[in-house]
Amino acid sequence: LSSVCRLTLFATVRNGNKSLLPSLSIGPTIRMRNAEEARILSRRRRKRMRGPATTTLLVIISLAAFFVEVSNSLILQPPTVSRQSSVGRNSNIILEESRSTSLGPQRSSQSNDSKVREFQEIKRNVVQFLSKNEYDGVKEMIRAMTEYLQEADAAVSTEDKEELSKVVDDTFQVCYDRAFAPPYRGRAASDRVSLGASLIQLQLSSESLCEPYNQIPRKTLLSGLKALTGVKESSQTSHDLRSANAAFRVLQRLVTGVGVRQNKNSKGKLHESDFNRVLNAYAINGDMTMAHKVVALQERTPHAPSLSAVAYSILLKGYGRLRDINSIEMLLNRANACGVEADIIMLNSLIDAYVNCNDLITAQQIFHALRDPQQRDELGPEHQKLLDLEPCPVPNQRTYNIVLKGLAKKGKLQDALSLTEEIREHDLWDHVTTNTLVQAAVKARDFEFAEQLLEQYTEAPSNRSKGRHNNAEAYTTLIDAYSKDGDVKKAATVLKLMGDQNLEPNEFAFTPLIGVLGRKGNVDKARAMMAYMRRNGLKVQTVTYNALISGLVHKRNDLSPTDFNANVDHSIRLLKEMMQQGLRPNANTVSVILGALGKCEKPRVIEAMALVEKLDADRVISLRNAKVATSVIQLHGGAGDLRGALKAFEGIQKPDVTAINALLHACALCKNDVIARKTFKYYFSEESRRQVPDVTSFSSMITCLLKKNSLKGSMAAQKLYENMKYKRRIVPDNALVDIILKTLVESSRIRGIHQHEVRFIAAVLRDAEKMEWGEGQLEKRKMSINVVMSGRMADTWEEEANLFGLNDAVDTDDDMFKEHGWNQVDSGFQLWGKRQASVDDVFLRSKGWNSVDSGFRII
C-alpha cells in the first residue's frame, strides 16, 4: 500500500485534472521540471498527513490500491527511459513506478541490461544536478535508487543486484569526488561537503547494496576527513562543529575498519595528521571534551602514531582560547611525564596560551628563557623540564610577534617598542609586527603614532585581490579606533592615507565609519557611504548592516526615550531592507536588535519575541541558535521572567559559557540563588568540567549570592571569590570589584556589616590596586568605603586599612555614592526593567513583516 500511495500521489501531481484511476492504469513516465519540484515531491512524500481533505484522498488511494490488487489488468508496466532526458527528468518518480511494479510477475521478465540502463540514466541526471549545485535533488535520486533495491530484493537476481549495486556505488563515487574536492572555504563549499557527509551516512546505512558496495573506499574516507575538517563558510567564521562531529565518525571508521573498503594496495595505518585534523577542528570550536576523545582514540589504537608535540600544541591552543590556565598546566605535566620533546611550535602555542589567559608575566618568562638559557631558573619546575633540551629551540618570528601581541593587549607601548627594536636587529619584522604594533599604539590611545607606523611600514601592494593587503587589518584597527572615539574626520583621513599608499580599502575598512555615522544618527550619510562602496565594486555585506544597526541603537545620554524607540524601529526596518536585498541576517544582527528592544524605557519584550519567532518560523535564523537564544535569556532575565529565560536556555543543544553566564545573570536579577547554584555546579564544578568558567561566570554567581543580603550569602560569595583567584587562577576585573563593593556597602545600610565582610571588602580593594583604573576612579572608591566604614566597623576597618596601606588620606566630605563614580564603569549588567503588557501581532504587521519573503532556509 505504501508504494501504491506514493505512486498515486506522484501520478496525481503530474496529471493535474486527470482522474486517479486512469493515471494508474496508464502508468506514464513522469518528468520533473527542476530540482525544486523534486524537493517538493519528496517533502510531500514524507509529510505527515492531516485534515479532512487528506482523509478523503487516503480513502480514494486505498480503493485504488484494492483495485490494483484484484485486477491484473491494472498492474503497471515498467516505464521506458528516454536517452534524451535532461536535468528535468524526475528520476525519483521513475524509480517509484519501477518500485511498485517490481513485486509483480512481469518485472522478472525485464532484462538485466534494461535495468542497468535505467540506473545509468539516473546517474547521468545526478551528474547534471551536481553541476547545477542542486544537492537536494541529488540526495533524493540516490535515496530512491537504494530504496528500490531494498524493496525489489526478492524479485531481483543476485547477478542483477550486483550490477545495480555497482552502478549505485559509481554514482556515490561521482558525488564524493565533487563534494570533497578543494577549495573548502565559502558557503558553497560548506553545502558541498555537507552533501558528501550525508551521502556517506546513506551508503553505510543502506542494507540493499551488495558487498563490497555497502562499504566506502578508504581513499574516499580520507578525502572526506580532510574536507570535513577544512571547510569554513567564510574567512570570518570558525569550523562548523557539525562537520567536526562528522569527521570524528569518519575517523572512528578508519580506525576500526568498519564500513571501510580496503584495496589490495592500501595500508591500514593512519597518519598523525589524520588525528590532528579532527583534534584541531574541535580545539578551534572550544569543544575540549571531544578533543580529548580524539586523543583517547589515538592512544588506544595499536596501529596509531603516538602523541607528538603537534597534538600538544593543538590542545594548548584550544585551552588558551578558553583561558583555562589550570588545564594548560595539567597538560604540561602530562607532556613532561610522557617525555614529549617540545619544539618551537609547541612552545609558541604555550606562550600564546598564557597571553590569551592574560598571564603576560609567565609568557615573558618563557620567552626570556628561550633567548637566554641562564634565565631558566626563574621558571617553574614544569617549564624548566619542558625547556631541558639540547639544543634548546630558538625563538622565531612567530615567537616575537606573540609576545608583542601580549604587550599590545596590555597597552604597554614602550615595552612593545623595545621589543620591536630587537625584532628589527634580527631582521624578523613582517606585516604581523606592523599590525600588532599599531594595535599597541591604539590601545595606548596614541593614534598619531599609529598613523606614523602605517606611513613608514606599509608594504607595497601586490597583485593580490582587492582589499586583501597584509596591512589592511592595521588600517581597519585605526579607523575603528577613531570611529569609536567619535572622530569621523580622522577616520576618513586614514581612508585617504590608504589611497596615498596605493591601497584599495575593503568592505571592513568602511564598516566602522558606517557604524559611527549610525551612532551619531547620520543614517543618510551612512547610506551614502554604502552607495559609494557599491559604485566602487565593494559588496555591502551583513557585517556592514550590522555596524549601522548597532550604531543606531547605541544608547546615548543625549537620546530621549522617544528618540531611542524611533531608532529601534528604524533598525527593524533596516533588517527588513537587508533581507529584501538578499543578505541573510546573522546571529549578531538579531542579538543587537533584541538587546535594543529590551533597553527601551518600557522594554518591548513581547515585540522582541514576536520578531524572533517570526524569523524562526521563516527559517531565517533559528531560535535555537546559541547567540540568539542567549539574547533571549538576557531579555527575559532583565524582565524578571526567569521561566522564560530557562525555556530559552533549554532550547540550546550545547550551551557555551556565554549562554550559561546569561542564565546565571538572569538568576541574579530574579534573586533566585537556588537555580544559580545548581547551574553553576552542573557546568563548572571540578568534577563535571562541562564548561570552563570565566570571570563573568563568577561575577554573576557572586552577585546572586550577595543579593541574598545576608551574612551567609556574603560568606559564600567570599569563598567563591577566593576559589576563583587561587584555585581557578582567574583574575578579577574592574566590574567584579564594583559589584562586590557596591553590593556590600548598600547592604550595610540595611542590616549593618559584619567583621567578616569588612575583611572581604579590604581584600577586594587590595586586588583593585593591581588593576588599571581611570584617573581618580580608584581613589573615589576608597574614599566612599572609608566614609561608610568609619561609622560602622571603624576599629576593624582601620586595622585592615593600616595593615595593607588602604587608609590613605581621604576626603570625608565626599558625598558617598553620589560622587563615587561607579557609574563610569560599565559592568556589563544592564537592567532592562519589567515585562511590558501583552501586545498582539500588530507589531509585526506594522513593520511589514507579513509581506516579506525572505527566501532564506536553514539546511
PDB file of N, CA, C and O in Angstrom, residues 248-303:
ATOM      1  N   PHE A 248      34.825  13.113  13.049  1.00  0.00           N
ATOM      2  CA  PHE A 248      35.180  12.163  14.112  1.00  0.00           C
ATOM      3  C   PHE A 248      34.581  10.786  13.833  1.00  0.00           C
ATOM      4  O   PHE A 248      35.227   9.754  14.061  1.00  0.00           O
ATOM      5  N   ARG A 249      33.361  10.751  13.316  1.00  0.00           N
ATOM      6  CA  ARG A 249      32.746   9.463  12.968  1.00  0.00           C
ATOM      7  C   ARG A 249      33.509   8.780  11.840  1.00  0.00           C
ATOM      8  O   ARG A 249      33.683   7.552  11.842  1.00  0.00           O
ATOM      9  N   VAL A 250      33.973   9.573  10.876  1.00  0.00           N
ATOM     10  CA  VAL A 250      34.785   9.011   9.792  1.00  0.00           C
ATOM     11  C   VAL A 250      36.092   8.467  10.356  1.00  0.00           C
ATOM     12  O   VAL A 250      36.553   7.370   9.977  1.00  0.00           O
ATOM     13  N   LEU A 251      36.715   9.215  11.270  1.00  0.00           N
ATOM     14  CA  LEU A 251      37.973   8.773  11.874  1.00  0.00           C
ATOM     15  C   LEU A 251      37.781   7.466  12.637  1.00  0.00           C
ATOM     16  O   LEU A 251      38.641   6.568  12.584  1.00  0.00           O
ATOM     17  N   GLN A 252      36.674   7.332  13.337  1.00  0.00           N
ATOM     18  CA  GLN A 252      36.400   6.090  14.059  1.00  0.00           C
ATOM     19  C   GLN A 252      36.317   4.903  13.103  1.00  0.00           C
ATOM     20  O   GLN A 252      36.799   3.806  13.406  1.00  0.00           O
ATOM     21  N   ARG A 253      35.695   5.105  11.951  1.00  0.00           N
ATOM     22  CA  ARG A 253      35.601   4.019  10.971  1.00  0.00           C
ATOM     23  C   ARG A 253      36.969   3.671  10.396  1.00  0.00           C
ATOM     24  O   ARG A 253      37.282   2.502  10.182  1.00  0.00           O
ATOM     25  N   LEU A 254      37.781   4.686  10.162  1.00  0.00           N
ATOM     26  CA  LEU A 254      39.124   4.418   9.650  1.00  0.00           C
ATOM     27  C   LEU A 254      39.954   3.643  10.670  1.00  0.00           C
ATOM     28  O   LEU A 254      40.783   2.811  10.305  1.00  0.00           O
ATOM     29  N   VAL A 255      39.727   3.914  11.939  1.00  0.00           N
ATOM     30  CA  VAL A 255      40.463   3.220  12.991  1.00  0.00           C
ATOM     31  C   VAL A 255      39.989   1.780  13.134  1.00  0.00           C
ATOM     32  O   VAL A 255      40.787   0.842  13.213  1.00  0.00           O
ATOM     33  N   THR A 256      38.669   1.593  13.167  1.00  0.00           N
ATOM     34  CA  THR A 256      38.114   0.254  13.397  1.00  0.00           C
ATOM     35  C   THR A 256      38.009  -0.577  12.126  1.00  0.00           C
ATOM     36  O   THR A 256      37.960  -1.807  12.188  1.00  0.00           O
ATOM     37  N   GLY A 257      37.960   0.096  10.967  1.00  0.00           N
ATOM     38  CA  GLY A 257      37.800  -0.614   9.707  1.00  0.00           C
ATOM     39  C   GLY A 257      36.370  -0.978   9.372  1.00  0.00           C
ATOM     40  O   GLY A 257      36.110  -1.587   8.325  1.00  0.00           O
ATOM     41  N   VAL A 258      35.413  -0.604  10.209  1.00  0.00           N
ATOM     42  CA  VAL A 258      34.005  -0.909   9.965  1.00  0.00           C
ATOM     43  C   VAL A 258      33.476  -0.004   8.846  1.00  0.00           C
ATOM     44  O   VAL A 258      33.544   1.220   8.948  1.00  0.00           O
ATOM     45  N   GLY A 259      32.972  -0.628   7.794  1.00  0.00           N
ATOM     46  CA  GLY A 259      32.449   0.132   6.666  1.00  0.00           C
ATOM     47  C   GLY A 259      33.508   0.644   5.719  1.00  0.00           C
ATOM     48  O   GLY A 259      33.207   1.432   4.818  1.00  0.00           O
ATOM     49  N   VAL A 260      34.745   0.194   5.893  1.00  0.00           N
ATOM     50  CA  VAL A 260      35.851   0.664   5.047  1.00  0.00           C
ATOM     51  C   VAL A 260      36.189  -0.417   4.031  1.00  0.00           C
ATOM     52  O   VAL A 260      36.424  -1.573   4.388  1.00  0.00           O
ATOM     53  N   ARG A 261      36.220  -0.041   2.766  1.00  0.00           N
ATOM     54  CA  ARG A 261      36.566  -0.966   1.677  1.00  0.00           C
ATOM     55  C   ARG A 261      38.074  -0.874   1.455  1.00  0.00           C
ATOM     56  O   ARG A 261      38.594   0.141   0.984  1.00  0.00           O
ATOM     57  N   GLN A 262      38.748  -1.919   1.819  1.00  0.00           N
ATOM     58  CA  GLN A 262      40.205  -1.939   1.719  1.00  0.00           C
ATOM     59  C   GLN A 262      40.626  -2.433   0.342  1.00  0.00           C
ATOM     60  O   GLN A 262      40.163  -3.472  -0.130  1.00  0.00           O
ATOM     61  N   ASN A 263      41.487  -1.658  -0.304  1.00  0.00           N
ATOM     62  CA  ASN A 263      42.071  -2.108  -1.566  1.00  0.00           C
ATOM     63  C   ASN A 263      43.285  -2.997  -1.278  1.00  0.00           C
ATOM     64  O   ASN A 263      43.835  -3.002  -0.182  1.00  0.00           O
ATOM     65  N   LYS A 264      43.688  -3.730  -2.259  1.00  0.00           N
ATOM     66  CA  LYS A 264      44.817  -4.637  -2.074  1.00  0.00           C
ATOM     67  C   LYS A 264      46.092  -3.892  -1.722  1.00  0.00           C
ATOM     68  O   LYS A 264      46.907  -4.353  -0.931  1.00  0.00           O
ATOM     69  N   ASN A 265      46.247  -2.713  -2.332  1.00  0.00           N
ATOM     70  CA  ASN A 265      47.490  -1.971  -2.124  1.00  0.00           C
ATOM     71  C   ASN A 265      47.390  -0.944  -0.988  1.00  0.00           C
ATOM     72  O   ASN A 265      48.356  -0.234  -0.706  1.00  0.00           O
ATOM     73  N   SER A 266      46.206  -0.827  -0.381  1.00  0.00           N
ATOM     74  CA  SER A 266      46.052   0.194   0.654  1.00  0.00           C
ATOM     75  C   SER A 266      46.581  -0.309   1.991  1.00  0.00           C
ATOM     76  O   SER A 266      46.501  -1.488   2.303  1.00  0.00           O
ATOM     77  N   LYS A 267      47.092   0.609   2.781  1.00  0.00           N
ATOM     78  CA  LYS A 267      47.634   0.277   4.092  1.00  0.00           C
ATOM     79  C   LYS A 267      46.679   0.790   5.170  1.00  0.00           C
ATOM     80  O   LYS A 267      46.129   1.866   5.070  1.00  0.00           O
ATOM     81  N   GLY A 268      46.495  -0.002   6.193  1.00  0.00           N
ATOM     82  CA  GLY A 268      45.555   0.355   7.242  1.00  0.00           C
ATOM     83  C   GLY A 268      46.077   1.355   8.248  1.00  0.00           C
ATOM     84  O   GLY A 268      45.324   1.849   9.060  1.00  0.00           O
ATOM     85  N   LYS A 269      47.356   1.657   8.215  1.00  0.00           N
ATOM     86  CA  LYS A 269      47.936   2.551   9.204  1.00  0.00           C
ATOM     87  C   LYS A 269      47.535   3.993   8.939  1.00  0.00           C
ATOM     88  O   LYS A 269      47.586   4.470   7.815  1.00  0.00           O
ATOM     89  N   LEU A 270      47.126   4.682  10.011  1.00  0.00           N
ATOM     90  CA  LEU A 270      46.742   6.078   9.897  1.00  0.00           C
ATOM     91  C   LEU A 270      47.926   6.978  10.208  1.00  0.00           C
ATOM     92  O   LEU A 270      48.789   6.638  11.015  1.00  0.00           O
ATOM     93  N   HIS A 271      47.932   8.142   9.574  1.00  0.00           N
ATOM     94  CA  HIS A 271      48.983   9.124   9.824  1.00  0.00           C
ATOM     95  C   HIS A 271      48.578  10.020  10.991  1.00  0.00           C
ATOM     96  O   HIS A 271      47.392  10.165  11.310  1.00  0.00           O
ATOM     97  N   GLU A 272      49.566  10.637  11.594  1.00  0.00           N
ATOM     98  CA  GLU A 272      49.293  11.550  12.707  1.00  0.00           C
ATOM     99  C   GLU A 272      48.424  12.711  12.257  1.00  0.00           C
ATOM    100  O   GLU A 272      47.572  13.188  13.011  1.00  0.00           O
ATOM    101  N   SER A 273      48.609  13.150  11.028  1.00  0.00           N
ATOM    102  CA  SER A 273      47.826  14.282  10.527  1.00  0.00           C
ATOM    103  C   SER A 273      46.335  13.968  10.481  1.00  0.00           C
ATOM    104  O   SER A 273      45.504  14.878  10.611  1.00  0.00           O
ATOM    105  N   ASP A 274      45.956  12.705  10.294  1.00  0.00           N
ATOM    106  CA  ASP A 274      44.540  12.338  10.259  1.00  0.00           C
ATOM    107  C   ASP A 274      43.890  12.620  11.613  1.00  0.00           C
ATOM    108  O   ASP A 274      42.767  13.134  11.685  1.00  0.00           O
ATOM    109  N   PHE A 275      44.567  12.274  12.688  1.00  0.00           N
ATOM    110  CA  PHE A 275      44.045  12.555  14.022  1.00  0.00           C
ATOM    111  C   PHE A 275      44.105  14.049  14.330  1.00  0.00           C
ATOM    112  O   PHE A 275      43.177  14.614  14.916  1.00  0.00           O
ATOM    113  N   ASN A 276      45.190  14.693  13.937  1.00  0.00           N
ATOM    114  CA  ASN A 276      45.367  16.103  14.271  1.00  0.00           C
ATOM    115  C   ASN A 276      44.357  16.998  13.566  1.00  0.00           C
ATOM    116  O   ASN A 276      43.997  18.060  14.093  1.00  0.00           O
ATOM    117  N   ARG A 277      43.903  16.600  12.391  1.00  0.00           N
ATOM    118  CA  ARG A 277      42.883  17.389  11.698  1.00  0.00           C
ATOM    119  C   ARG A 277      41.605  17.470  12.529  1.00  0.00           C
ATOM    120  O   ARG A 277      41.013  18.541  12.706  1.00  0.00           O
ATOM    121  N   VAL A 278      41.164  16.320  13.015  1.00  0.00           N
ATOM    122  CA  VAL A 278      39.943  16.290  13.829  1.00  0.00           C
ATOM    123  C   VAL A 278      40.181  16.986  15.165  1.00  0.00           C
ATOM    124  O   VAL A 278      39.327  17.732  15.658  1.00  0.00           O
ATOM    125  N   LEU A 279      41.331  16.765  15.757  1.00  0.00           N
ATOM    126  CA  LEU A 279      41.673  17.400  17.023  1.00  0.00           C
ATOM    127  C   LEU A 279      41.653  18.922  16.888  1.00  0.00           C
ATOM    128  O   LEU A 279      41.115  19.629  17.748  1.00  0.00           O
ATOM    129  N   ASN A 280      42.196  19.419  15.805  1.00  0.00           N
ATOM    130  CA  ASN A 280      42.241  20.862  15.583  1.00  0.00           C
ATOM    131  C   ASN A 280      40.851  21.436  15.372  1.00  0.00           C
ATOM    132  O   ASN A 280      40.542  22.541  15.842  1.00  0.00           O
ATOM    133  N   ALA A 281      39.984  20.689  14.667  1.00  0.00           N
ATOM    134  CA  ALA A 281      38.618  21.166  14.435  1.00  0.00           C
ATOM    135  C   ALA A 281      37.877  21.355  15.751  1.00  0.00           C
ATOM    136  O   ALA A 281      37.148  22.336  15.938  1.00  0.00           O
ATOM    137  N   TYR A 282      38.060  20.438  16.691  1.00  0.00           N
ATOM    138  CA  TYR A 282      37.406  20.572  17.992  1.00  0.00           C
ATOM    139  C   TYR A 282      38.056  21.665  18.828  1.00  0.00           C
ATOM    140  O   TYR A 282      37.367  22.409  19.547  1.00  0.00           O
ATOM    141  N   ALA A 283      39.388  21.773  18.779  1.00  0.00           N
ATOM    142  CA  ALA A 283      40.079  22.796  19.570  1.00  0.00           C
ATOM    143  C   ALA A 283      39.667  24.196  19.133  1.00  0.00           C
ATOM    144  O   ALA A 283      39.471  25.087  19.973  1.00  0.00           O
ATOM    145  N   ILE A 284      39.500  24.400  17.834  1.00  0.00           N
ATOM    146  CA  ILE A 284      39.094  25.710  17.328  1.00  0.00           C
ATOM    147  C   ILE A 284      37.690  26.057  17.809  1.00  0.00           C
ATOM    148  O   ILE A 284      37.380  27.205  18.119  1.00  0.00           O
ATOM    149  N   ASN A 285      36.817  25.037  17.885  1.00  0.00           N
ATOM    150  CA  ASN A 285      35.450  25.259  18.353  1.00  0.00           C
ATOM    151  C   ASN A 285      35.354  25.320  19.874  1.00  0.00           C
ATOM    152  O   ASN A 285      34.283  25.585  20.419  1.00  0.00           O
ATOM    153  N   GLY A 286      36.450  25.036  20.576  1.00  0.00           N
ATOM    154  CA  GLY A 286      36.423  25.092  22.027  1.00  0.00           C
ATOM    155  C   GLY A 286      35.797  23.883  22.686  1.00  0.00           C
ATOM    156  O   GLY A 286      35.507  23.907  23.884  1.00  0.00           O
ATOM    157  N   ASP A 287      35.573  22.811  21.909  1.00  0.00           N
ATOM    158  CA  ASP A 287      34.987  21.592  22.473  1.00  0.00           C
ATOM    159  C   ASP A 287      36.120  20.668  22.892  1.00  0.00           C
ATOM    160  O   ASP A 287      36.474  19.710  22.200  1.00  0.00           O
ATOM    161  N   MET A 288      36.683  20.942  24.066  1.00  0.00           N
ATOM    162  CA  MET A 288      37.842  20.183  24.513  1.00  0.00           C
ATOM    163  C   MET A 288      37.461  18.794  25.032  1.00  0.00           C
ATOM    164  O   MET A 288      38.313  17.911  25.116  1.00  0.00           O
ATOM    165  N   THR A 289      36.191  18.596  25.357  1.00  0.00           N
ATOM    166  CA  THR A 289      35.740  17.253  25.739  1.00  0.00           C
ATOM    167  C   THR A 289      35.885  16.298  24.566  1.00  0.00           C
ATOM    168  O   THR A 289      36.429  15.190  24.699  1.00  0.00           O
ATOM    169  N   MET A 290      35.413  16.736  23.398  1.00  0.00           N
ATOM    170  CA  MET A 290      35.554  15.904  22.205  1.00  0.00           C
ATOM    171  C   MET A 290      37.009  15.831  21.762  1.00  0.00           C
ATOM    172  O   MET A 290      37.453  14.804  21.227  1.00  0.00           O
ATOM    173  N   ALA A 291      37.763  16.894  22.003  1.00  0.00           N
ATOM    174  CA  ALA A 291      39.189  16.861  21.660  1.00  0.00           C
ATOM    175  C   ALA A 291      39.900  15.754  22.430  1.00  0.00           C
ATOM    176  O   ALA A 291      40.731  15.025  21.874  1.00  0.00           O
ATOM    177  N   HIS A 292      39.547  15.576  23.688  1.00  0.00           N
ATOM    178  CA  HIS A 292      40.177  14.523  24.474  1.00  0.00           C
ATOM    179  C   HIS A 292      39.695  13.137  24.053  1.00  0.00           C
ATOM    180  O   HIS A 292      40.415  12.155  24.228  1.00  0.00           O
ATOM    181  N   LYS A 293      38.490  13.065  23.487  1.00  0.00           N
ATOM    182  CA  LYS A 293      38.044  11.780  22.946  1.00  0.00           C
ATOM    183  C   LYS A 293      38.886  11.391  21.730  1.00  0.00           C
ATOM    184  O   LYS A 293      39.165  10.208  21.516  1.00  0.00           O
ATOM    185  N   VAL A 294      39.281  12.386  20.937  1.00  0.00           N
ATOM    186  CA  VAL A 294      40.168  12.118  19.800  1.00  0.00           C
ATOM    187  C   VAL A 294      41.518  11.619  20.310  1.00  0.00           C
ATOM    188  O   VAL A 294      42.090  10.658  19.778  1.00  0.00           O
ATOM    189  N   VAL A 295      42.020  12.279  21.358  1.00  0.00           N
ATOM    190  CA  VAL A 295      43.293  11.864  21.938  1.00  0.00           C
ATOM    191  C   VAL A 295      43.188  10.436  22.484  1.00  0.00           C
ATOM    192  O   VAL A 295      44.086   9.603  22.287  1.00  0.00           O
ATOM    193  N   ALA A 296      42.084  10.151  23.177  1.00  0.00           N
ATOM    194  CA  ALA A 296      41.892   8.805  23.727  1.00  0.00           C
ATOM    195  C   ALA A 296      41.812   7.762  22.610  1.00  0.00           C
ATOM    196  O   ALA A 296      42.376   6.663  22.740  1.00  0.00           O
ATOM    197  N   LEU A 297      41.145   8.109  21.518  1.00  0.00           N
ATOM    198  CA  LEU A 297      41.063   7.178  20.383  1.00  0.00           C
ATOM    199  C   LEU A 297      42.445   6.900  19.808  1.00  0.00           C
ATOM    200  O   LEU A 297      42.776   5.754  19.471  1.00  0.00           O
ATOM    201  N   GLN A 298      43.270   7.936  19.728  1.00  0.00           N
ATOM    202  CA  GLN A 298      44.621   7.765  19.196  1.00  0.00           C
ATOM    203  C   GLN A 298      45.482   6.926  20.140  1.00  0.00           C
ATOM    204  O   GLN A 298      46.244   6.051  19.696  1.00  0.00           O
ATOM    205  N   GLU A 299      45.366   7.154  21.427  1.00  0.00           N
ATOM    206  CA  GLU A 299      46.199   6.423  22.378  1.00  0.00           C
ATOM    207  C   GLU A 299      45.800   4.951  22.486  1.00  0.00           C
ATOM    208  O   GLU A 299      46.633   4.098  22.780  1.00  0.00           O
ATOM    209  N   ARG A 300      44.527   4.654  22.265  1.00  0.00           N
ATOM    210  CA  ARG A 300      44.042   3.285  22.431  1.00  0.00           C
ATOM    211  C   ARG A 300      44.098   2.467  21.146  1.00  0.00           C
ATOM    212  O   ARG A 300      43.762   1.287  21.152  1.00  0.00           O
ATOM    213  N   THR A 301      44.502   3.095  20.060  1.00  0.00           N
ATOM    214  CA  THR A 301      44.589   2.385  18.787  1.00  0.00           C
ATOM    215  C   THR A 301      46.003   1.864  18.604  1.00  0.00           C
ATOM    216  O   THR A 301      46.956   2.659  18.534  1.00  0.00           O
ATOM    217  N   PRO A 302      46.183   0.554  18.535  1.00  0.00           N
ATOM    218  CA  PRO A 302      47.551  -0.001  18.461  1.00  0.00           C
ATOM    219  C   PRO A 302      48.344   0.478  17.262  1.00  0.00           C
ATOM    220  O   PRO A 302      49.552   0.720  17.373  1.00  0.00           O
ATOM    221  N   HIS A 303      47.697   0.586  16.100  1.00  0.00           N
ATOM    222  CA  HIS A 303      48.435   0.962  14.894  1.00  0.00           C
ATOM    223  C   HIS A 303      48.448   2.468  14.658  1.00  0.00           C
ATOM    224  O   HIS A 303      48.821   2.928  13.583  1.00  0.00           O
TER     225      HIS A 303
END
